[in-house]
Coordinates of C-alpha atoms and ligand atoms in Angstrom, one line a residue:
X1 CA -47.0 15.3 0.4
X2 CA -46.2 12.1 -1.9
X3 CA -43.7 13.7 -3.4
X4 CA -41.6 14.8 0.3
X5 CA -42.0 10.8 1.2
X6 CA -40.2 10.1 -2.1
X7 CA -37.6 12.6 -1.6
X8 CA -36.8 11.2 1.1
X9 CA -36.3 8.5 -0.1
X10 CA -34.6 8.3 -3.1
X11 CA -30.9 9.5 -4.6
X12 CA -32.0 12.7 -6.3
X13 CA -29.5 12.4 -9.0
X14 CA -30.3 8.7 -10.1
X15 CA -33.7 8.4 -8.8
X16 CA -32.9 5.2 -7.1
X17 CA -33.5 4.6 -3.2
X18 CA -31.0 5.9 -1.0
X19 CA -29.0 4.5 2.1
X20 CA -31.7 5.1 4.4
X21 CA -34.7 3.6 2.4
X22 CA -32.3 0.6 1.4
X23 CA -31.8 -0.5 5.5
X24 CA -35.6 -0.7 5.5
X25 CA -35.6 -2.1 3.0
X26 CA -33.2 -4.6 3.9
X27 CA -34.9 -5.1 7.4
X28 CA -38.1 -5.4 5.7
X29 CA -36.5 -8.6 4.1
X30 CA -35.1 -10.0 6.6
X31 CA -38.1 -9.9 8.5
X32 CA -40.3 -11.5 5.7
X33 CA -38.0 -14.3 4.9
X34 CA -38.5 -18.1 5.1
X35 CA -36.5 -21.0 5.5
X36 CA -35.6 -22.0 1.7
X37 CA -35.3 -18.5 0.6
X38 CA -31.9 -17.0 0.7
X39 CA -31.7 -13.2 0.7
X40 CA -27.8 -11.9 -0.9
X41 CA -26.2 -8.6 -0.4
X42 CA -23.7 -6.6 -2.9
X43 CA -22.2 -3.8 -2.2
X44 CA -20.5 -2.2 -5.0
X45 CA -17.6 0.7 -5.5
X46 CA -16.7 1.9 -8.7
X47 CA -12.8 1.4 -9.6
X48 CA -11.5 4.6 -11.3
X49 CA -14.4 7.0 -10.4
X50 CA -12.8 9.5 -8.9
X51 CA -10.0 9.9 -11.9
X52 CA -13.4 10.6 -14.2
X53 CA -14.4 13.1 -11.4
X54 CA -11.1 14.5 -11.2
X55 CA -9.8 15.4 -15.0
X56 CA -13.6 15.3 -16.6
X57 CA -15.8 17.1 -13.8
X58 CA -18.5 17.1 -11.9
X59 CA -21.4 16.9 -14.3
X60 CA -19.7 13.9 -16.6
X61 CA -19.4 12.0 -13.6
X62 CA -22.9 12.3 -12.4
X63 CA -23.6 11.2 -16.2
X64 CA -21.3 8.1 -15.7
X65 CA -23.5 7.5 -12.6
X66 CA -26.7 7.6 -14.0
X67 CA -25.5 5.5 -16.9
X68 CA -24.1 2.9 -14.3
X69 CA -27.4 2.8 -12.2
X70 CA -29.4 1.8 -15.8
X71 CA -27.0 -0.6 -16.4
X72 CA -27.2 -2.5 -13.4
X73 CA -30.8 -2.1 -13.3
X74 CA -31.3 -3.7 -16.5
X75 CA -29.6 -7.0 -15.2
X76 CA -32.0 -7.0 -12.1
X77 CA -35.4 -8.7 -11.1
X78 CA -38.2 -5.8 -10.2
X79 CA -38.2 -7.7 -7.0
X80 CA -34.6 -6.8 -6.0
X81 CA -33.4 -3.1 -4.8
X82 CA -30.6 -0.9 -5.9
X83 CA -29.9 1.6 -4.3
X84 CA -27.4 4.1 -4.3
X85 CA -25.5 4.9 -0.7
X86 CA -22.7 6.9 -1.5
X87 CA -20.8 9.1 -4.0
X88 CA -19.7 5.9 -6.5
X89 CA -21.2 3.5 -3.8
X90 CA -24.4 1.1 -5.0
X91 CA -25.8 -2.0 -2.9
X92 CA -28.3 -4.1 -4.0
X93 CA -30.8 -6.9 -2.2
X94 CA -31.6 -9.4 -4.2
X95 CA -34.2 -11.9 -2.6
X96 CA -35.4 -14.8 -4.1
X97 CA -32.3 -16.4 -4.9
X98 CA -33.0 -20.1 -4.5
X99 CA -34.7 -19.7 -7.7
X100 CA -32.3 -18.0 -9.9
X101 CA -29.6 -18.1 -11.3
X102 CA -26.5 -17.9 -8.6
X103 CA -25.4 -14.0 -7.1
X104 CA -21.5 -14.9 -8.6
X105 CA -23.2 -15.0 -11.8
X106 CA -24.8 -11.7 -11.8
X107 CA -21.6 -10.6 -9.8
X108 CA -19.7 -11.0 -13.0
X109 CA -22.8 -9.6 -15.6
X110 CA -22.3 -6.9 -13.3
X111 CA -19.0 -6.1 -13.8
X112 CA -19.2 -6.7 -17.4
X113 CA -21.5 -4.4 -18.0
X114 CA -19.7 -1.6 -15.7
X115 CA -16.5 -2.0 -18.3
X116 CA -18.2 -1.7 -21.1
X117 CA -17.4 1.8 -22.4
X118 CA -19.4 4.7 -22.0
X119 CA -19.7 7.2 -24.3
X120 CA -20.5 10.9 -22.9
X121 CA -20.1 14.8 -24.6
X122 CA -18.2 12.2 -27.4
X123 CA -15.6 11.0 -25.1
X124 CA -15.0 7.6 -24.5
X125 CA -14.8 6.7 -20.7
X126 CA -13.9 3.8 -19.0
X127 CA -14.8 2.0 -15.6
X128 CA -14.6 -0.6 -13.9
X129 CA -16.6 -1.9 -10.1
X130 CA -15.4 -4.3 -7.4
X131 CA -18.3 -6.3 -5.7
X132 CA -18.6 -7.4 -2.2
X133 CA -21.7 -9.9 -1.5
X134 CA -22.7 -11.7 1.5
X135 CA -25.8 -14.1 2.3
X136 CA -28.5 -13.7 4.8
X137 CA -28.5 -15.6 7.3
X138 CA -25.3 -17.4 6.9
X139 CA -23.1 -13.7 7.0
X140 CA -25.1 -12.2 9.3
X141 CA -28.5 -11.9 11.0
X142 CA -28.9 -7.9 11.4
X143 CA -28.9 -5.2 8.3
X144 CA -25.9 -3.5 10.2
X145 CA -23.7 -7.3 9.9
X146 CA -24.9 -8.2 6.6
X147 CA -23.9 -3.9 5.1
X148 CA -20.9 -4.0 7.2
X149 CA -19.6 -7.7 6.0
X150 CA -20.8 -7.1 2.3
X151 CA -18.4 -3.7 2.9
X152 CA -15.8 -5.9 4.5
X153 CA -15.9 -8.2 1.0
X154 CA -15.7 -5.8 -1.1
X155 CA -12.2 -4.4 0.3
X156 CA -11.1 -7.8 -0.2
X157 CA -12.3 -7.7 -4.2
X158 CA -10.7 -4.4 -4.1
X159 CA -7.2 -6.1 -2.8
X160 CA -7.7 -9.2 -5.6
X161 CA -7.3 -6.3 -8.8
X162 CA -10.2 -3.9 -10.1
X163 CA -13.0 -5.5 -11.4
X164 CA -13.4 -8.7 -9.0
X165 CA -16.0 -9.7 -6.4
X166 CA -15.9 -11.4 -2.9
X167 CA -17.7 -13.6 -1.1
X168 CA -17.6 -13.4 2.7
X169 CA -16.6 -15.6 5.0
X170 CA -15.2 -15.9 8.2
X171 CA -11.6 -15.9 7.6
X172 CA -12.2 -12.9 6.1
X173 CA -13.8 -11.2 9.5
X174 CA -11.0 -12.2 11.2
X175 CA -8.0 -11.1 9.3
X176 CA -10.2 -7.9 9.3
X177 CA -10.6 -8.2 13.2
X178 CA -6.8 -8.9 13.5
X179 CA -5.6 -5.8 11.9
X180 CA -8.6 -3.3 13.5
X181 CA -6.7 -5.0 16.7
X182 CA -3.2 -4.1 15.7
X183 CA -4.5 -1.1 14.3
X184 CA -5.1 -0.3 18.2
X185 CA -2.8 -1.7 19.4
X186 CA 0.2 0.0 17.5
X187 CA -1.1 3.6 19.0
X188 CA 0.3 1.7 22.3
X189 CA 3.6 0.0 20.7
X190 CA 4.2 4.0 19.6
X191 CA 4.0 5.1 23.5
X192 CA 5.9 2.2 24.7
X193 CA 8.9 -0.3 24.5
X194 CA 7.5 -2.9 21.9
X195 CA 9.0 -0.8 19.0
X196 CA 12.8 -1.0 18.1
X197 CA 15.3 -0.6 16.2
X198 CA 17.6 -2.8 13.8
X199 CA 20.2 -1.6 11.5
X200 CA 21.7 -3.0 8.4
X201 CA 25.0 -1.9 7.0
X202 CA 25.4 -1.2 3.2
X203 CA 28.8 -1.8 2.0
X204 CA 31.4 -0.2 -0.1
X205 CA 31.7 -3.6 -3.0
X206 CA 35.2 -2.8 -3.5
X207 CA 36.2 -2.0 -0.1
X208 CA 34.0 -3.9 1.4
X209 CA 33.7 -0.7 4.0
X210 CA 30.2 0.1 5.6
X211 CA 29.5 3.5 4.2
X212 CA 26.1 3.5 5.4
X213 CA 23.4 2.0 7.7
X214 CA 19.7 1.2 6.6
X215 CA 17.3 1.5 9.9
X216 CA 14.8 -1.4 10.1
X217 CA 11.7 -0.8 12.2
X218 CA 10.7 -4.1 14.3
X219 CA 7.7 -4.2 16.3
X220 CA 7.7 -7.1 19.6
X221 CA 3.7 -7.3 20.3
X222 CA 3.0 -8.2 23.7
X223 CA 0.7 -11.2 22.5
X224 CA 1.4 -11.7 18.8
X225 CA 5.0 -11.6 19.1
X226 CA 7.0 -10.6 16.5
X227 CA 4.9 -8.5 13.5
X228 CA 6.7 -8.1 10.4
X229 CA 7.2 -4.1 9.3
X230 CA 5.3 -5.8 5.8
X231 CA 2.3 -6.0 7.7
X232 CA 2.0 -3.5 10.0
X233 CA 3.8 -0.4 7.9
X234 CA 0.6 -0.7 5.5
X235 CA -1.8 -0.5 8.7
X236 CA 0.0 2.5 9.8
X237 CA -0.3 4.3 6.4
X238 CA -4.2 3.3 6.2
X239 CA -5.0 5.0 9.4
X240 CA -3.1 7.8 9.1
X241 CA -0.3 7.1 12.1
X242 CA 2.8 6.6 9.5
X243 CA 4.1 10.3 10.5
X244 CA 4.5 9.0 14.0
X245 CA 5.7 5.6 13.4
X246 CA 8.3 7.5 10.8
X247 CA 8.7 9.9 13.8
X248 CA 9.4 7.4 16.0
X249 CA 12.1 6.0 13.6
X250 CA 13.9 9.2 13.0
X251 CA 14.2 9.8 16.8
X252 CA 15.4 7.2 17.8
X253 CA 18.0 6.5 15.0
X254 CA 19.5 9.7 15.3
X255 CA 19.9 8.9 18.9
X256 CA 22.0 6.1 18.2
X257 CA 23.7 7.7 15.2
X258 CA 24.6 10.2 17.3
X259 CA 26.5 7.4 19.7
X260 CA 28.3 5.4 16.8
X261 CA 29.5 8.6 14.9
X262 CA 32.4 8.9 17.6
X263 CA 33.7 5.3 16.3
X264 CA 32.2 5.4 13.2
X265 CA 32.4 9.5 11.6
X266 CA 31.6 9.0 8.1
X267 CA 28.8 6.1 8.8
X268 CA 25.5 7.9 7.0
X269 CA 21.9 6.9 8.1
X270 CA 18.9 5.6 5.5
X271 CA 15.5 5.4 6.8
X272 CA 12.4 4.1 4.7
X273 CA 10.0 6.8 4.2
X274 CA 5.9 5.5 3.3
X275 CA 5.4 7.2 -0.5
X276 CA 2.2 8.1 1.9
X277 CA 4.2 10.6 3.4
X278 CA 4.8 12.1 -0.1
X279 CA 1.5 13.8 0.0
X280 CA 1.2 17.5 0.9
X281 CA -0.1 17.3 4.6
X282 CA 2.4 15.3 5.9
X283 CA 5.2 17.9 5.7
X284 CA 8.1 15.4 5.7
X285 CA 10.6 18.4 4.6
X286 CA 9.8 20.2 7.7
X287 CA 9.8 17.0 10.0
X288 CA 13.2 16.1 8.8
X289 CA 15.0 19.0 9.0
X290 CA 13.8 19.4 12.4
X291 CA 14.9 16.2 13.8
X292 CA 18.6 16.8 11.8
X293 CA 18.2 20.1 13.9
X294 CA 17.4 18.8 17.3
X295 CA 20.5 15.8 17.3
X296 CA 22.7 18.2 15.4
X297 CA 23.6 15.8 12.7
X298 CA 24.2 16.9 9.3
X299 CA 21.5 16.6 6.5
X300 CA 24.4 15.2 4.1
X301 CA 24.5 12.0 6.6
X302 CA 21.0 11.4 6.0
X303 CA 19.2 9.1 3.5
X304 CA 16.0 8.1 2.5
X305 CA 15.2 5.3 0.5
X306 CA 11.9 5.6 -1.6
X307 CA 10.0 3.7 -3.9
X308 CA 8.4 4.6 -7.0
X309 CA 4.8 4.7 -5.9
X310 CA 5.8 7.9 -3.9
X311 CA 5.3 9.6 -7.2
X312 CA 2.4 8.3 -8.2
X313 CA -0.5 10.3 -6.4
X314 CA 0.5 13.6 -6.2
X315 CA 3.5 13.4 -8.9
X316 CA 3.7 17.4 -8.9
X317 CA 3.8 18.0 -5.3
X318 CA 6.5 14.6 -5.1
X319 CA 8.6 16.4 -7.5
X320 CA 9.1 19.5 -6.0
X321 CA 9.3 17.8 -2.4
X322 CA 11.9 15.4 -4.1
X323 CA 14.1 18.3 -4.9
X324 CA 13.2 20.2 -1.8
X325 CA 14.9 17.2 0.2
X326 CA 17.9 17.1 -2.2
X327 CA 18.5 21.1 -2.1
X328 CA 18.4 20.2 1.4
X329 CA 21.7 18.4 1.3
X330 CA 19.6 14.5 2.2
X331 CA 20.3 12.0 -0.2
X332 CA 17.3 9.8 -2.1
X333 CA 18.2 6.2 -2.5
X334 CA 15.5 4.8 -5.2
X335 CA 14.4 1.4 -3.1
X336 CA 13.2 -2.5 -4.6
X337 CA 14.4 -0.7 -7.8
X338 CA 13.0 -2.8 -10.7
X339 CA 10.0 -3.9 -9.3
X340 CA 6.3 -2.2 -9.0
X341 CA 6.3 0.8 -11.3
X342 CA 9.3 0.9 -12.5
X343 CA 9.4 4.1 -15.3
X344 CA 12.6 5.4 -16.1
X345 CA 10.8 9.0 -15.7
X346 CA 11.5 9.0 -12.3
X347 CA 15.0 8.6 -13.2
X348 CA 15.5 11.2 -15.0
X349 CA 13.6 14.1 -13.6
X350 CA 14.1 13.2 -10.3
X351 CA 17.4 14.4 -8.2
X352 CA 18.5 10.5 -7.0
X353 CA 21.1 9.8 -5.4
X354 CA 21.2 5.7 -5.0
X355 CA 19.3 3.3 -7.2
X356 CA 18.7 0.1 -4.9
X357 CA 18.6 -3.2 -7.3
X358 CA 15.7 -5.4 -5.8
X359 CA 16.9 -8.7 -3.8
X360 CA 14.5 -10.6 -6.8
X361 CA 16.8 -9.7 -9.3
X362 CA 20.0 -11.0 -7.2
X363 CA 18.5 -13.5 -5.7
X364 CA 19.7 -16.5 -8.2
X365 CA 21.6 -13.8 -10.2
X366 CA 24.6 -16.5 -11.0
X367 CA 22.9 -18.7 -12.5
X368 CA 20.2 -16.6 -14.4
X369 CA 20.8 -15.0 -17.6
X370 CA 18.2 -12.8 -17.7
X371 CA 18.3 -11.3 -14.1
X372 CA 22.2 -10.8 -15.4
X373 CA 20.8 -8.6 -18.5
X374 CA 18.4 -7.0 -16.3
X375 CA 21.5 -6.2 -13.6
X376 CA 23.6 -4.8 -16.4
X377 CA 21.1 -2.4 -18.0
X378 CA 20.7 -1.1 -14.0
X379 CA 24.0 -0.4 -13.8
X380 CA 24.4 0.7 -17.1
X381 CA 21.5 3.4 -16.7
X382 CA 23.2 4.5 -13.1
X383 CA 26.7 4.8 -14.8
X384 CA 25.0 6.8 -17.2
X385 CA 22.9 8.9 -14.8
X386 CA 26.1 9.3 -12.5
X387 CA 24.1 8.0 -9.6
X388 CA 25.6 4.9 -7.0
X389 CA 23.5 1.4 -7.7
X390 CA 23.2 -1.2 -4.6
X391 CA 22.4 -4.7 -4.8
X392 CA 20.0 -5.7 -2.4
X393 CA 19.4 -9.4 -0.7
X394 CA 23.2 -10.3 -1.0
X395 CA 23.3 -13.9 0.5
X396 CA 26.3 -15.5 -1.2
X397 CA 29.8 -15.3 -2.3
X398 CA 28.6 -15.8 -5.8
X399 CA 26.3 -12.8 -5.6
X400 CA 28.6 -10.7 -4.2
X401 CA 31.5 -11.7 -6.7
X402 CA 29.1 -11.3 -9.6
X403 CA 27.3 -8.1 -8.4
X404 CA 31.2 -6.9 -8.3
X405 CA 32.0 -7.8 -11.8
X406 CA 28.8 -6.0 -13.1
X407 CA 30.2 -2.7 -11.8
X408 CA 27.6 -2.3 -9.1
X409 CA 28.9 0.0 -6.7
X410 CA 27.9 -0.8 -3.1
X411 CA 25.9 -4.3 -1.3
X412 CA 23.8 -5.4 1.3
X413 CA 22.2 -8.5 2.6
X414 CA 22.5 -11.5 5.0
X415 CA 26.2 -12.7 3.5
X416 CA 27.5 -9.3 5.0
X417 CA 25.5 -8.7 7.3
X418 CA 21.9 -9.4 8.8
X419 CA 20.0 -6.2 10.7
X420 CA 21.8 -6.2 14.0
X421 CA 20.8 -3.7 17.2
X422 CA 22.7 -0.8 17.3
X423 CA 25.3 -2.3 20.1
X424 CA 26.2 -5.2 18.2
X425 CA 26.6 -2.8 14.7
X426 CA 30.1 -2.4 15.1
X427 CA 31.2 -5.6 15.3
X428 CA 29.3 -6.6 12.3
X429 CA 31.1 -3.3 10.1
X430 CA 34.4 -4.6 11.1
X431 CA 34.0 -8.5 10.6
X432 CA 33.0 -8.2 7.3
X433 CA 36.1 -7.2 5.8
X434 CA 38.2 -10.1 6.7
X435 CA 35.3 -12.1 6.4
X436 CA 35.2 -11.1 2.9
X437 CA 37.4 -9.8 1.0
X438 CA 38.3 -12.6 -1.1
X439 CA 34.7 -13.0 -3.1
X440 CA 34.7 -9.0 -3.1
Ligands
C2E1 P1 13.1 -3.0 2.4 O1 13.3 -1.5 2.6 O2 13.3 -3.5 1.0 O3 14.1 -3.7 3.4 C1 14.8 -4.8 3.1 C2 14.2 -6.0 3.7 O4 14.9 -7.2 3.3 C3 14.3 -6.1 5.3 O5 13.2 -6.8 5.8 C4 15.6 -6.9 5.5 O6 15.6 -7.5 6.7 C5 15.5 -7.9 4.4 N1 16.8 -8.4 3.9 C6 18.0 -7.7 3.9 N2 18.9 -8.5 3.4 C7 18.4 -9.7 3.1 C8 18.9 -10.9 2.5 O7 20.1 -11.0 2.2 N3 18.0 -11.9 2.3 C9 16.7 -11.8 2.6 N4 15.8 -12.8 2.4 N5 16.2 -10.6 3.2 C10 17.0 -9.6 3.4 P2 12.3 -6.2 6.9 O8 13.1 -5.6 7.9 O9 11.3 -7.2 7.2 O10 11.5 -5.0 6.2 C11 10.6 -5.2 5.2 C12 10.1 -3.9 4.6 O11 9.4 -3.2 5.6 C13 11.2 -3.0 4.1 O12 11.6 -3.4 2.9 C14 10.5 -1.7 4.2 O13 9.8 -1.5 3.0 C15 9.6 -1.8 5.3 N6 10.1 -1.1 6.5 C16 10.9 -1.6 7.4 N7 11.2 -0.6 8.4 C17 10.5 0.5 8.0 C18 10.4 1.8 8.5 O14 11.0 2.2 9.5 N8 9.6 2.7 7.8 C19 8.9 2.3 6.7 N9 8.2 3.2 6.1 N10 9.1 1.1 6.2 C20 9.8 0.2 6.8
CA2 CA1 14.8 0.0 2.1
CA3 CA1 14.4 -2.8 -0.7

């Protein structure tokens, strides 16, 4: 009989209370409490757990855990609970606290302890934990606000780096509450007229002809106005609605391609693709050719630009997608070339077509010795490669002059040409050449 109650409610594996025993727990507290006696939450979520789980297995992982769960234990009061709620998910109620010393302190005794090494089946393994925490009764009155804000913190740590922890505040609920709201509301924009289009020409340096157009998603919310693509783009790829935004993009791009190829016949299209959509479920190959299929424009006119982190998660499944695509006749542009990632692997096992030199490097690019080394080695590896190189964030005659020089092959930015709607794109392909041609 004693035994079934403690089944129920403990973690079988580490022996420590479970979800379910730690929100009685938790009520239990906050029922008991008194006036000078602060009560603190952490919720805690191993960084890296899952790469342990992944390449060691199962049964080293639940070793890690147990390991982890004596290590945090040791730095605790017999008064306070841990508790273990998930896979690599711990919380802890710590009660008492206006007589010890302060929960940011054993925050960070926590998370030294978690990256110290562990040693398991003589391997070496490291970790690492990001730490939410949030206080009773300033963050909360109920067990379900004070879990879900102590959650809500620890996203935030997350955010900061691996190995950091949060305190909660109200901001924080807010800027949470703001993007659950345009979360929402973006399933509307989708069905709707807030979304549309911009387009931004890429041109020829020498020429100083358009040879392609870059589509630029904007989204016009009816009380928010304006939302940069910066902000919402990441929403859409955390809730899983990126396929439809991208969808949405390709639809209604090739509808306007479609229009200005009469004037405009050897004007390609390039459309940003999420490296979310570089996983396996997401069958961008299929989605692509389909739409090429249904406006009838070639696969040769297409574009997409990518960035590096596509091949970061499933690298294998990226590769062959990659070549996929290119086998396909679509062109890959490599985008903000330079920063993030940046591993020349990519380059050369990947079928590119277009490296896209990041607007930080030519931003200033005249002036700046360094960013002019760092130009010349780009263009110097896409020479070498045989692939085109664009400089991105072109805003002066300088730039352009000196981007020119360099070799680089093609440009974009304001000093050509801002995004424009697809009406006014015309006009902005042909002023640029008289506009220009002496800096080109
Ligand atoms: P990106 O692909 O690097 O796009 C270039 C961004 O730089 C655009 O901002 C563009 O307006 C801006 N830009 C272009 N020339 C200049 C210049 O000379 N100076 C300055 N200061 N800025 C310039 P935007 O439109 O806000 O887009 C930001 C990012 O959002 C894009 O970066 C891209 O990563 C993403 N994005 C935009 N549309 C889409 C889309 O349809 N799908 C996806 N997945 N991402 C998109
Ligand atoms: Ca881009
Ligand atoms: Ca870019």
């Amino acid at each position: 009989q004693q035994d079934n109650v403690k089944q129920a409610k403990t973690d079988p594996l580490t022996g420590l209370c479970n979800r379910k025993e730690f929100n009685e727990q938790l009520n239990r507290a906050i029922d008991d409490s008194t006036a000078d006696d602060d009560t603190c939450l952490m919720y805690l979520d191993l960084d890296l757990f899952k790469n342990i789980n992944d390449t060691m297995g199962h049964a080293i992982g639940d070793q890690v855990l147990v390991e982890v769960s004596h290590r945090m234990q040791a730095i605790l009061d017999v008064s306070d609970t841990l508790a273990r709620i998930g896979g690599d998910e711990f919380m802890v109620l710590l009660t008492n606290m206006n007589h010890r010393e302060s929960v940011e302190s054993l925050a960070k005794q926590f998370i030294k302890k978690v990256r110290e090494a562990f040693h398991i089946s003589n391997q070496e393994l490291t970790l690492g934990v990001s730490i939410g925490i949030c206080k009773y009764p300033q963050h909360g009155s109920t067990a379900g606000d004070l879990i879900k804000n102590a959650d809500i913190a620890m996203y935030k740590a997350k955010e900061k780096g691996r190995n950091q922890y949060h305190l909660f505040d109200q901001q924080l609920a807010k800027e949470l509450s703001y993007r659950l709201q345009l979360q929402k509301d973006l399933i509307t924009a989708l069905e709707t007229d807030q979304l549309s289009l911009v387009y931004q020409p890429q041109f020829d340096i020498h020429t100083l002809e358009a040879h392609c157009v870059e589509v630029l998603l904007r989204w016009q919310h009816h009380t928010y106005g304006m939302i940069p693509p910066d902000v919402f783009i990441p929403l859409a790829e955390n809730c899983g609605m990126i396929g439809s935004v991208t969808d949405w993009v390709l639809k209604h791009a090739l509808e306007d391609m479609v229009e200005w190829k009469k004037n405009f016949p050897s004007l390609t299209l390039a459309i940003n693709i999420s490296a979310v959509e570089f996983s396996p479920q997401l069958n961008l190959l299929n989605r692509l050719t389909q739409a090429l299929d249904t406006y009838a424009v070639d696969a040769k006119d297409l574009e997409i630009e990518l960035t590096e982190t596509a091949f970061l998660k499933h690298p294998q499944h990226a590769y062959k997608l990659a070549k996929q695509l290119s086998d396909a006749g679509i062109s890959i542009a490599l985008d903000d070339f330079g920063t993030g990632y940046a591993s020349l692997t990519y380059l050369v096992q990947l079928p590119i077509d277009c490296i896209k030199i990041d607007r930080s490097f030519v931003t200033g690019v005249e002036h700046d010795p360094k960013k002019q080394a760092v130009i010349n080695g780009i263009v110097a590896i896409s020479k070498g490669l045989n692939v085109s190189s664009l400089g991105e964030g072109v805003e002066t005659p300088d730039q352009l002059a000196w981007l020119n020089q360099a070799g680089c092959n093609s440009a974009q930015g304001y000093l050509l040409s801002k995004p424009v709607s697809a009406e006014q794109l015309p006009a902005a392909i042909s002023q640029v050449k008289q506009q220009h041609s002496k800096a080109a």
